[in-house]
Amino acid sequence: MITGTKKSSLSPSQVIDRLAIAMAGGNFEIQKRENERIDFRHGTYLTQTATMMPKRGKITVQPDGDGSRVCFEIEVYGFAKYWLIFFAVIFCWMIFPPVVVYRALCYHPGKLMQNLLQTV
């Protein structure tokens, strides 16, 4: 699971509103929205790109002085995750497949969240 934080000068309610708008434009499925937390899913199994692998995560926003602190957790889930790990282990001697799997499981979800948090 990839985690991270970002500090914002906006209030928690403003951050949640901005994130919800940005997530709606980014094809995120917001499963649960509360005052200080958003649970979401992104991606699909019917894809040919690593950036659209099925991911789930949560974003929590906590007051921090005059602004807020945004914490996120995201992970690739389901059959795709286990298939990619199996693929990387079987072809570990080839170097390239494990690197591609690492990028699909770690780099792309982290980059997705960094891009999303640019709105706050």
PDB file of C-alpha atoms in Angstrom:
ATOM      1  CA  MET A   1       0.000   0.000   0.000  1.00  0.00           C
ATOM      2  CA  ILE A   2       1.366   3.378  -1.009  1.00  0.00           C
ATOM      3  CA  THR A   3       0.953   6.160   1.542  1.00  0.00           C
ATOM      4  CA  GLY A   4       1.790   9.832   1.633  1.00  0.00           C
ATOM      5  CA  THR A   5       0.877  13.217   3.042  1.00  0.00           C
ATOM      6  CA  LYS A   6       0.592  16.778   1.831  1.00  0.00           C
ATOM      7  CA  LYS A   7       0.020  20.013   3.702  1.00  0.00           C
ATOM      8  CA  SER A   8      -2.525  22.515   2.436  1.00  0.00           C
ATOM      9  CA  SER A   9      -3.418  26.046   3.443  1.00  0.00           C
ATOM     10  CA  LEU A  10      -7.135  25.367   2.848  1.00  0.00           C
ATOM     11  CA  SER A  11      -9.618  24.270   5.499  1.00  0.00           C
ATOM     12  CA  PRO A  12     -10.541  20.566   5.622  1.00  0.00           C
ATOM     13  CA  SER A  13     -14.013  21.159   4.158  1.00  0.00           C
ATOM     14  CA  GLN A  14     -12.541  23.133   1.233  1.00  0.00           C
ATOM     15  CA  VAL A  15      -9.986  20.383   0.615  1.00  0.00           C
ATOM     16  CA  ILE A  16     -12.682  17.674   0.591  1.00  0.00           C
ATOM     17  CA  ASP A  17     -14.807  19.715  -1.834  1.00  0.00           C
ATOM     18  CA  ARG A  18     -11.886  20.324  -4.214  1.00  0.00           C
ATOM     19  CA  LEU A  19     -10.813  16.707  -4.116  1.00  0.00           C
ATOM     20  CA  ALA A  20     -14.365  15.496  -4.811  1.00  0.00           C
ATOM     21  CA  ILE A  21     -14.604  17.766  -7.865  1.00  0.00           C
ATOM     22  CA  ALA A  22     -11.189  16.680  -9.169  1.00  0.00           C
ATOM     23  CA  MET A  23     -12.013  13.023  -8.555  1.00  0.00           C
ATOM     24  CA  ALA A  24     -15.279  13.336 -10.484  1.00  0.00           C
ATOM     25  CA  GLY A  25     -13.310  14.646 -13.458  1.00  0.00           C
ATOM     26  CA  GLY A  26     -10.728  11.879 -13.150  1.00  0.00           C
ATOM     27  CA  ASN A  27     -13.132   8.926 -13.350  1.00  0.00           C
ATOM     28  CA  PHE A  28     -12.828   8.054  -9.672  1.00  0.00           C
ATOM     29  CA  GLU A  29     -15.719   6.246  -8.035  1.00  0.00           C
ATOM     30  CA  ILE A  30     -16.299   7.812  -4.631  1.00  0.00           C
ATOM     31  CA  GLN A  31     -17.659   5.040  -2.445  1.00  0.00           C
ATOM     32  CA  LYS A  32     -17.927   6.933   0.820  1.00  0.00           C
ATOM     33  CA  ARG A  33     -17.605  10.634   1.532  1.00  0.00           C
ATOM     34  CA  GLU A  34     -17.513  11.995   5.055  1.00  0.00           C
ATOM     35  CA  ASN A  35     -16.436  15.287   6.616  1.00  0.00           C
ATOM     36  CA  GLU A  36     -12.770  14.334   6.781  1.00  0.00           C
ATOM     37  CA  ARG A  37     -12.479  11.179   4.668  1.00  0.00           C
ATOM     38  CA  ILE A  38     -13.056   9.923   1.124  1.00  0.00           C
ATOM     39  CA  ASP A  39     -12.986   6.227   0.166  1.00  0.00           C
ATOM     40  CA  PHE A  40     -12.639   5.640  -3.572  1.00  0.00           C
ATOM     41  CA  ARG A  41     -11.951   3.219  -6.424  1.00  0.00           C
ATOM     42  CA  HIS A  42     -10.277   3.945  -9.743  1.00  0.00           C
ATOM     43  CA  GLY A  43      -9.589   1.888 -12.845  1.00  0.00           C
ATOM     44  CA  THR A  44     -10.943  -1.288 -14.333  1.00  0.00           C
ATOM     45  CA  TYR A  45      -9.953  -4.843 -15.142  1.00  0.00           C
ATOM     46  CA  LEU A  46     -10.734  -4.324 -18.824  1.00  0.00           C
ATOM     47  CA  THR A  47      -7.667  -2.236 -19.553  1.00  0.00           C
ATOM     48  CA  GLN A  48      -4.500  -2.432 -21.577  1.00  0.00           C
ATOM     49  CA  THR A  49      -2.515   0.165 -19.622  1.00  0.00           C
ATOM     50  CA  ALA A  50      -0.904   0.022 -16.202  1.00  0.00           C
ATOM     51  CA  THR A  51      -2.275   3.429 -15.232  1.00  0.00           C
ATOM     52  CA  MET A  52      -5.837   2.100 -15.341  1.00  0.00           C
ATOM     53  CA  MET A  53      -5.316  -0.997 -13.176  1.00  0.00           C
ATOM     54  CA  PRO A  54      -8.064  -1.322 -10.524  1.00  0.00           C
ATOM     55  CA  LYS A  55      -7.064   0.656  -7.448  1.00  0.00           C
ATOM     56  CA  ARG A  56      -8.736   1.512  -4.171  1.00  0.00           C
ATOM     57  CA  GLY A  57      -7.785   3.897  -1.463  1.00  0.00           C
ATOM     58  CA  LYS A  58      -8.750   6.503   1.051  1.00  0.00           C
ATOM     59  CA  ILE A  59      -7.945  10.127   1.654  1.00  0.00           C
ATOM     60  CA  THR A  60      -8.166  11.622   5.137  1.00  0.00           C
ATOM     61  CA  VAL A  61      -8.006  15.342   5.827  1.00  0.00           C
ATOM     62  CA  GLN A  62      -7.075  16.564   9.295  1.00  0.00           C
ATOM     63  CA  PRO A  63      -6.900  20.131  10.605  1.00  0.00           C
ATOM     64  CA  ASP A  64      -3.316  21.252  11.096  1.00  0.00           C
ATOM     65  CA  GLY A  65      -2.820  24.725  12.501  1.00  0.00           C
ATOM     66  CA  ASP A  66      -4.128  27.285  10.016  1.00  0.00           C
ATOM     67  CA  GLY A  67      -4.551  24.728   7.209  1.00  0.00           C
ATOM     68  CA  SER A  68      -4.952  21.008   6.860  1.00  0.00           C
ATOM     69  CA  ARG A  69      -2.940  17.852   6.333  1.00  0.00           C
ATOM     70  CA  VAL A  70      -4.035  15.442   3.620  1.00  0.00           C
ATOM     71  CA  CYS A  71      -3.032  11.781   4.060  1.00  0.00           C
ATOM     72  CA  PHE A  72      -3.651   9.122   1.422  1.00  0.00           C
ATOM     73  CA  GLU A  73      -3.429   5.355   1.040  1.00  0.00           C
ATOM     74  CA  ILE A  74      -3.807   3.627  -2.320  1.00  0.00           C
ATOM     75  CA  GLU A  75      -3.237   0.119  -3.617  1.00  0.00           C
ATOM     76  CA  VAL A  76      -3.862  -2.038  -6.646  1.00  0.00           C
ATOM     77  CA  TYR A  77      -6.320  -4.724  -5.601  1.00  0.00           C
ATOM     78  CA  GLY A  78      -7.920  -7.935  -6.738  1.00  0.00           C
ATOM     79  CA  PHE A  79      -6.858 -10.545  -9.249  1.00  0.00           C
ATOM     80  CA  ALA A  80      -4.702  -8.114 -11.255  1.00  0.00           C
ATOM     81  CA  LYS A  81      -2.362  -7.532  -8.318  1.00  0.00           C
ATOM     82  CA  TYR A  82      -1.759 -11.224  -7.705  1.00  0.00           C
ATOM     83  CA  TRP A  83      -1.404 -11.976 -11.408  1.00  0.00           C
ATOM     84  CA  LEU A  84       1.263  -9.296 -11.783  1.00  0.00           C
ATOM     85  CA  ILE A  85       3.188 -10.529  -8.740  1.00  0.00           C
ATOM     86  CA  PHE A  86       3.058 -14.089 -10.083  1.00  0.00           C
ATOM     87  CA  PHE A  87       4.255 -12.844 -13.482  1.00  0.00           C
ATOM     88  CA  ALA A  88       7.162 -10.937 -11.899  1.00  0.00           C
ATOM     89  CA  VAL A  89       8.272 -13.943  -9.845  1.00  0.00           C
ATOM     90  CA  ILE A  90       8.128 -16.357 -12.781  1.00  0.00           C
ATOM     91  CA  PHE A  91      10.113 -14.039 -15.062  1.00  0.00           C
ATOM     92  CA  CYS A  92      12.437 -12.528 -12.433  1.00  0.00           C
ATOM     93  CA  TRP A  93      15.505 -13.586 -14.408  1.00  0.00           C
ATOM     94  CA  MET A  94      14.499 -11.326 -17.326  1.00  0.00           C
ATOM     95  CA  ILE A  95      14.775  -8.040 -15.312  1.00  0.00           C
ATOM     96  CA  PHE A  96      12.275  -6.149 -17.483  1.00  0.00           C
ATOM     97  CA  PRO A  97       9.005  -7.824 -16.317  1.00  0.00           C
ATOM     98  CA  PRO A  98       9.663  -7.165 -12.590  1.00  0.00           C
ATOM     99  CA  VAL A  99      10.411  -3.516 -13.372  1.00  0.00           C
ATOM    100  CA  VAL A 100       7.151  -3.187 -15.319  1.00  0.00           C
ATOM    101  CA  VAL A 101       5.244  -4.868 -12.485  1.00  0.00           C
ATOM    102  CA  TYR A 102       6.839  -2.548  -9.920  1.00  0.00           C
ATOM    103  CA  ARG A 103       5.781   0.448 -11.973  1.00  0.00           C
ATOM    104  CA  ALA A 104       2.221  -0.894 -12.279  1.00  0.00           C
ATOM    105  CA  LEU A 105       1.874  -1.703  -8.557  1.00  0.00           C
ATOM    106  CA  CYS A 106       3.801   1.169  -6.948  1.00  0.00           C
ATOM    107  CA  TYR A 107       4.812   3.980  -9.267  1.00  0.00           C
ATOM    108  CA  HIS A 108       1.550   4.606 -11.178  1.00  0.00           C
ATOM    109  CA  PRO A 109      -0.761   4.618  -8.113  1.00  0.00           C
ATOM    110  CA  GLY A 110       1.609   6.977  -6.285  1.00  0.00           C
ATOM    111  CA  LYS A 111       1.820   9.264  -9.302  1.00  0.00           C
ATOM    112  CA  LEU A 112      -1.981   9.248  -9.610  1.00  0.00           C
ATOM    113  CA  MET A 113      -2.306  10.504  -6.030  1.00  0.00           C
ATOM    114  CA  GLN A 114       0.424  13.127  -6.472  1.00  0.00           C
ATOM    115  CA  ASN A 115      -1.395  14.470  -9.521  1.00  0.00           C
ATOM    116  CA  LEU A 116      -4.726  14.463  -7.679  1.00  0.00           C
ATOM    117  CA  LEU A 117      -3.305  16.293  -4.663  1.00  0.00           C
ATOM    118  CA  GLN A 118      -2.048  19.112  -6.867  1.00  0.00           C
ATOM    119  CA  THR A 119      -5.585  20.515  -6.633  1.00  0.00           C
ATOM    120  CA  VAL A 120      -5.098  21.358  -2.957  1.00  0.00           C
TER     121      VAL A 120
END
